[in-house]
Amino acid sequence: LPLLVSSLFPSPLWIELSLACAFNYGCIYFVYSLNASVEALTVTMVVTLRKFLSLVVSIVWFQNPFTLQHWLGTFFVFAGTLAFSDVWFEDKKKTLEKKKQ
């Protein structure tokens, strides 16, 4: 009887593996869909930010220290993201467009 019960319910590791595969499929599907609709540089930036957030969640989850190197990496990731999205120069672009009109 115990063999029958254990064969009816999958091991928790199989459930975890199945969920990981499903989430990875969803992530890959999202990246390919994004790649079809925007530029490659934008896709790279989105994937980089996703990896950064995974790193932060991992640090919090496993209670590892957040060192100076982590803070420097955080600064560079967000500074690069803001520079790529032209947040700092958006007002200058608007004024140049108004002058052209």
Short mmCIF file of C-alpha atoms in Angstrom, two decimals:
data_model
loop_
_atom_site.label_atom_id
_atom_site.label_comp_id
_atom_site.label_asym_id
_atom_site.label_seq_id
_atom_site.Cartn_x
_atom_site.Cartn_y
_atom_site.Cartn_z
CA LEU A 1 0.00 0.00 0.00
CA PRO A 2 2.76 2.60 0.71
CA LEU A 3 4.20 1.96 -2.74
CA LEU A 4 0.80 2.64 -4.31
CA VAL A 5 0.37 5.89 -2.38
CA SER A 6 3.86 7.13 -3.24
CA SER A 7 3.29 6.38 -6.93
CA LEU A 8 0.03 8.36 -6.97
CA PHE A 9 1.64 11.55 -5.69
CA PRO A 10 4.80 12.84 -7.37
CA SER A 11 7.84 13.69 -5.32
CA PRO A 12 8.12 17.35 -4.27
CA LEU A 13 11.32 17.56 -6.31
CA TRP A 14 9.42 16.61 -9.49
CA ILE A 15 6.82 19.27 -8.72
CA GLU A 16 9.55 21.86 -8.17
CA LEU A 17 11.31 20.84 -11.38
CA SER A 18 8.05 21.07 -13.34
CA LEU A 19 7.32 24.54 -11.96
CA ALA A 20 10.87 25.71 -12.75
CA CYS A 21 10.50 24.45 -16.33
CA ALA A 22 7.14 26.18 -16.71
CA PHE A 23 8.47 29.50 -15.39
CA ASN A 24 11.58 29.28 -17.56
CA TYR A 25 9.42 28.61 -20.61
CA GLY A 26 7.35 31.69 -19.77
CA CYS A 27 10.49 33.79 -19.38
CA ILE A 28 11.96 32.61 -22.69
CA TYR A 29 8.62 33.19 -24.44
CA PHE A 30 8.54 36.74 -23.06
CA VAL A 31 12.12 37.47 -24.21
CA TYR A 32 11.42 36.19 -27.74
CA SER A 33 8.19 38.20 -27.92
CA LEU A 34 10.02 41.28 -26.70
CA ASN A 35 12.81 40.70 -29.22
CA ALA A 36 10.26 40.59 -32.03
CA SER A 37 8.76 43.95 -31.08
CA VAL A 38 11.64 46.17 -29.88
CA GLU A 39 15.33 46.77 -30.56
CA ALA A 40 17.99 44.31 -29.41
CA LEU A 41 19.52 46.88 -27.05
CA THR A 42 16.20 47.26 -25.25
CA VAL A 43 15.92 43.48 -24.86
CA THR A 44 19.45 43.36 -23.46
CA MET A 45 18.58 46.08 -20.94
CA VAL A 46 15.41 44.29 -19.83
CA VAL A 47 17.22 40.98 -19.41
CA THR A 48 20.02 42.70 -17.47
CA LEU A 49 17.53 44.31 -15.11
CA ARG A 50 15.77 40.98 -14.63
CA LYS A 51 19.05 39.32 -13.70
CA PHE A 52 19.84 42.14 -11.30
CA LEU A 53 16.48 41.76 -9.58
CA SER A 54 17.07 38.01 -9.35
CA LEU A 55 20.37 38.73 -7.64
CA VAL A 56 18.74 41.07 -5.13
CA VAL A 57 16.00 38.55 -4.36
CA SER A 58 18.64 35.87 -3.91
CA ILE A 59 20.63 38.07 -1.50
CA VAL A 60 17.51 38.79 0.56
CA TRP A 61 16.20 35.22 0.42
CA PHE A 62 19.44 33.58 1.54
CA GLN A 63 20.29 36.44 3.95
CA ASN A 64 23.70 37.17 2.45
CA PRO A 65 25.39 40.50 3.16
CA PHE A 66 24.92 43.32 0.67
CA THR A 67 28.52 44.52 0.27
CA LEU A 68 30.06 47.64 -1.23
CA GLN A 69 30.56 45.76 -4.49
CA HIS A 70 26.84 45.04 -4.60
CA TRP A 71 26.06 48.73 -4.06
CA LEU A 72 28.47 49.73 -6.82
CA GLY A 73 26.93 47.19 -9.16
CA THR A 74 23.47 48.48 -8.27
CA PHE A 75 24.54 52.01 -9.05
CA PHE A 76 26.00 51.06 -12.42
CA VAL A 77 22.97 48.98 -13.43
CA PHE A 78 20.49 51.74 -12.66
CA ALA A 79 22.73 54.50 -14.04
CA GLY A 80 23.07 52.54 -17.28
CA THR A 81 19.33 51.98 -17.42
CA LEU A 82 18.59 55.65 -16.89
CA ALA A 83 21.22 56.70 -19.43
CA PHE A 84 19.80 54.29 -21.98
CA SER A 85 16.26 55.57 -21.48
CA ASP A 86 17.48 59.20 -21.86
CA VAL A 87 15.82 60.32 -18.64
CA TRP A 88 18.53 62.91 -18.02
CA PHE A 89 18.32 64.44 -21.49
CA GLU A 90 14.58 64.23 -22.11
CA ASP A 91 13.96 67.93 -21.37
CA LYS A 92 16.72 69.00 -23.77
CA LYS A 93 15.20 66.88 -26.54
CA LYS A 94 11.79 68.46 -26.00
CA THR A 95 13.20 71.98 -26.15
CA LEU A 96 15.15 71.17 -29.32
CA GLU A 97 12.00 69.77 -30.95
CA LYS A 98 10.04 72.91 -30.00
CA LYS A 99 12.75 75.13 -31.50
CA LYS A 100 12.62 73.18 -34.77
CA GLN A 101 8.89 73.76 -35.08
#
